[in-house]
Amino acid sequence: MTMGTARRKSLAVLFAEELMEQFLRVGVITAPHGVRGEVKVFPTTDDAGRFKELKTVLLDLGCEKRNLEIEQVRFFKNLVLLKFKGLDNKNDVEAWRQKDLLIERSQAVELAPDENFIADLIGLSVISDTGEALGTLTDVLRTGANDVYCVKNKEGKQLLLPAIRECVRSVDLECGKIVVHVLPGLLEL
């Protein structure tokens, strides 16, 4: 790989990160539903009822984003059933399996002072309240009781931290770090 290729790739990565900051994922299309163009969507937002308020979403096709106008919203078990305007048969939506639905950040709900979007947390450095660098936040698992932060250290080992007040001391998006108190037993794996 030449120096120019490395530079182009790093610029592409930066551009992708910039786009992710502009958009938030609200769901993932799992499959078509029926024959009239509806899709099943697994919601990735805290409140699936929020889809009732959305008029449009962006379909992430990888190399492009397609603006879709929501015609109808229904709920089925833990899924949202969406019908988009102008898409009236199963063939129109068949290729959209596992595609993300995004909204612009301006459409996002307002957060409480101690809340953050998961997209903003991914990639932050995680440091213990004793100053030890623990790694980088790579994912947030949504459980019934509380979220769990997945932190990967330099050796590639994963640390799971409960996202509770007793553990997460502070989140500083500007400095790119999360300060945590490691509860007894969490590092002894």
Short mmCIF file of C-alpha atoms in Angstrom, two decimals:
data_model
loop_
_atom_site.label_atom_id
_atom_site.label_comp_id
_atom_site.label_asym_id
_atom_site.label_seq_id
_atom_site.Cartn_x
_atom_site.Cartn_y
_atom_site.Cartn_z
CA MET A 1 0.00 0.00 0.00
CA THR A 2 1.38 3.40 -0.95
CA MET A 3 1.29 6.46 1.24
CA GLY A 4 -1.37 7.99 -1.03
CA THR A 5 -3.63 4.94 -0.61
CA ALA A 6 -3.29 5.08 3.18
CA ARG A 7 -4.14 8.76 3.14
CA ARG A 8 -7.25 8.20 0.99
CA LYS A 9 -8.46 5.46 3.30
CA SER A 10 -8.01 7.60 6.39
CA LEU A 11 -9.92 10.43 4.72
CA ALA A 12 -12.70 7.97 3.80
CA VAL A 13 -12.85 6.79 7.41
CA LEU A 14 -13.04 10.39 8.63
CA PHE A 15 -15.83 11.12 6.14
CA ALA A 16 -17.79 8.06 7.32
CA GLU A 17 -17.38 9.13 10.96
CA GLU A 18 -18.58 12.61 10.08
CA LEU A 19 -21.69 11.16 8.40
CA MET A 20 -22.40 9.00 11.45
CA GLU A 21 -22.35 12.13 13.61
CA GLN A 22 -24.95 13.72 11.33
CA PHE A 23 -27.34 10.73 11.38
CA LEU A 24 -28.74 8.46 14.08
CA ARG A 25 -29.99 4.92 13.49
CA VAL A 26 -33.57 4.36 14.63
CA GLY A 27 -34.13 0.88 13.24
CA VAL A 28 -33.04 -2.00 11.05
CA ILE A 29 -35.27 -3.53 8.38
CA THR A 30 -35.48 -7.25 9.09
CA ALA A 31 -37.77 -8.44 6.26
CA PRO A 32 -40.73 -7.55 4.06
CA HIS A 33 -44.13 -8.05 5.68
CA GLY A 34 -46.94 -9.28 3.48
CA VAL A 35 -47.24 -8.45 -0.21
CA ARG A 36 -48.18 -4.74 -0.10
CA GLY A 37 -44.72 -3.24 0.48
CA GLU A 38 -44.63 -3.16 4.28
CA VAL A 39 -41.40 -3.93 6.10
CA LYS A 40 -40.65 -5.28 9.56
CA VAL A 41 -38.29 -3.01 11.47
CA PHE A 42 -36.36 -3.85 14.62
CA PRO A 43 -36.30 -0.51 16.51
CA THR A 44 -32.94 0.68 17.84
CA THR A 45 -34.47 3.63 19.64
CA ASP A 46 -35.58 3.64 23.28
CA ASP A 47 -39.18 4.38 22.34
CA ALA A 48 -40.59 2.48 19.35
CA GLY A 49 -43.71 4.64 19.59
CA ARG A 50 -41.53 7.43 18.26
CA PHE A 51 -42.04 6.06 14.73
CA LYS A 52 -45.61 7.44 14.89
CA GLU A 53 -44.12 10.96 15.01
CA LEU A 54 -41.68 10.49 12.12
CA LYS A 55 -42.77 11.61 8.67
CA THR A 56 -39.61 10.51 6.85
CA VAL A 57 -36.57 8.29 7.38
CA LEU A 58 -33.39 7.71 5.42
CA LEU A 59 -32.64 4.24 4.12
CA ASP A 60 -28.88 3.58 4.30
CA LEU A 61 -27.96 1.72 1.12
CA GLY A 62 -24.23 1.98 1.79
CA CYS A 63 -23.10 4.21 -1.06
CA GLU A 64 -26.20 6.38 -0.88
CA LYS A 65 -29.12 7.29 1.35
CA ARG A 66 -32.69 7.19 0.10
CA ASN A 67 -35.34 9.44 1.61
CA LEU A 68 -38.55 7.50 2.37
CA GLU A 69 -41.88 9.03 3.33
CA ILE A 70 -43.70 7.02 5.98
CA GLU A 71 -47.30 6.29 5.01
CA GLN A 72 -48.36 3.97 7.85
CA VAL A 73 -46.97 2.73 11.18
CA ARG A 74 -48.18 -0.36 13.03
CA PHE A 75 -46.71 -2.42 15.84
CA PHE A 76 -46.35 -6.19 16.02
CA LYS A 77 -44.68 -7.83 19.03
CA ASN A 78 -41.29 -6.13 19.42
CA LEU A 79 -41.24 -4.88 15.80
CA VAL A 80 -42.50 -1.85 13.94
CA LEU A 81 -44.32 -2.40 10.64
CA LEU A 82 -43.72 0.45 8.21
CA LYS A 83 -45.39 1.21 4.89
CA PHE A 84 -43.63 3.75 2.69
CA LYS A 85 -45.43 6.01 0.23
CA GLY A 86 -45.17 4.82 -3.38
CA LEU A 87 -43.85 1.35 -2.51
CA ASP A 88 -46.81 -0.96 -2.91
CA ASN A 89 -45.49 -4.49 -3.35
CA LYS A 90 -43.06 -6.88 -1.73
CA ASN A 91 -40.61 -6.66 -4.66
CA ASP A 92 -40.09 -2.92 -4.00
CA VAL A 93 -38.62 -3.62 -0.54
CA GLU A 94 -37.22 -7.16 -0.79
CA ALA A 95 -33.57 -6.04 -1.19
CA TRP A 96 -33.67 -3.91 1.97
CA ARG A 97 -33.12 -6.73 4.49
CA GLN A 98 -30.63 -5.72 7.23
CA LYS A 99 -30.52 -2.10 6.00
CA ASP A 100 -30.45 0.70 8.56
CA LEU A 101 -33.10 3.38 8.88
CA LEU A 102 -31.64 6.72 9.89
CA ILE A 103 -32.87 10.12 10.94
CA GLU A 104 -31.03 13.41 10.88
CA ARG A 105 -29.76 14.53 14.25
CA SER A 106 -32.17 17.49 14.09
CA GLN A 107 -35.08 14.97 14.22
CA ALA A 108 -33.76 13.31 17.38
CA VAL A 109 -35.56 13.51 20.69
CA GLU A 110 -34.13 15.87 23.26
CA LEU A 111 -32.02 14.10 25.85
CA ALA A 112 -31.92 14.62 29.60
CA PRO A 113 -28.67 16.14 30.94
CA ASP A 114 -27.18 12.76 31.89
CA GLU A 115 -28.20 10.95 28.67
CA ASN A 116 -26.20 10.42 25.47
CA PHE A 117 -26.84 8.85 22.10
CA ILE A 118 -25.11 5.48 21.75
CA ALA A 119 -23.57 6.66 18.46
CA ASP A 120 -21.78 9.41 20.41
CA LEU A 121 -20.35 6.95 22.96
CA ILE A 122 -18.85 4.42 20.55
CA GLY A 123 -15.11 5.00 20.21
CA LEU A 124 -14.64 6.92 23.47
CA SER A 125 -11.68 6.05 25.72
CA VAL A 126 -12.68 4.40 28.99
CA ILE A 127 -10.59 5.26 32.04
CA SER A 128 -11.00 4.05 35.62
CA ASP A 129 -11.47 6.57 38.42
CA THR A 130 -7.97 5.56 39.57
CA GLY A 131 -6.51 6.71 36.22
CA GLU A 132 -6.03 3.30 34.56
CA ALA A 133 -6.72 3.21 30.81
CA LEU A 134 -9.21 0.35 30.32
CA GLY A 135 -9.74 0.55 26.56
CA THR A 136 -12.23 1.83 24.02
CA LEU A 137 -16.03 1.59 24.13
CA THR A 138 -16.96 -0.62 21.16
CA ASP A 139 -20.64 -1.37 21.74
CA VAL A 140 -23.57 -0.85 24.08
CA LEU A 141 -25.73 -3.86 24.87
CA ARG A 142 -29.36 -3.14 25.63
CA THR A 143 -30.62 -5.36 28.45
CA GLY A 144 -33.86 -5.24 30.36
CA ALA A 145 -32.39 -3.84 33.57
CA ASN A 146 -29.66 -1.47 32.30
CA ASP A 147 -27.33 -0.97 29.36
CA VAL A 148 -23.93 -2.66 29.39
CA TYR A 149 -20.82 -0.97 27.97
CA CYS A 150 -18.49 -3.23 25.99
CA VAL A 151 -14.90 -2.04 26.38
CA LYS A 152 -12.05 -3.56 24.37
CA ASN A 153 -8.49 -3.16 25.70
CA LYS A 154 -5.20 -3.09 23.73
CA GLU A 155 -4.85 -6.87 23.97
CA GLY A 156 -8.30 -7.35 22.44
CA LYS A 157 -9.93 -8.56 25.66
CA GLN A 158 -13.43 -7.36 26.40
CA LEU A 159 -14.64 -5.83 29.65
CA LEU A 160 -18.38 -5.53 30.28
CA LEU A 161 -19.41 -2.63 32.50
CA PRO A 162 -22.96 -1.97 33.68
CA ALA A 163 -24.12 1.51 32.68
CA ILE A 164 -25.30 2.44 36.17
CA ARG A 165 -24.48 5.44 38.36
CA GLU A 166 -22.33 3.34 40.70
CA CYS A 167 -20.08 2.43 37.75
CA VAL A 168 -20.19 5.27 35.18
CA ARG A 169 -18.84 8.39 36.89
CA SER A 170 -18.73 10.81 33.96
CA VAL A 171 -19.00 11.04 30.19
CA ASP A 172 -17.08 13.82 28.46
CA LEU A 173 -17.86 13.86 24.75
CA GLU A 174 -15.61 16.86 24.07
CA CYS A 175 -12.56 15.15 25.62
CA GLY A 176 -13.58 11.76 24.23
CA LYS A 177 -13.54 9.86 27.49
CA ILE A 178 -15.68 8.01 29.98
CA VAL A 179 -14.57 7.74 33.60
CA VAL A 180 -15.78 4.60 35.37
CA HIS A 181 -15.53 3.00 38.78
CA VAL A 182 -14.76 -0.68 38.23
CA LEU A 183 -16.97 -2.62 40.60
CA PRO A 184 -15.32 -5.49 42.52
CA GLY A 185 -15.01 -8.66 40.48
CA LEU A 186 -15.39 -7.11 37.02
CA LEU A 187 -11.67 -7.26 36.15
CA GLU A 188 -11.16 -10.77 37.57
CA LEU A 189 -12.21 -12.69 34.45
#
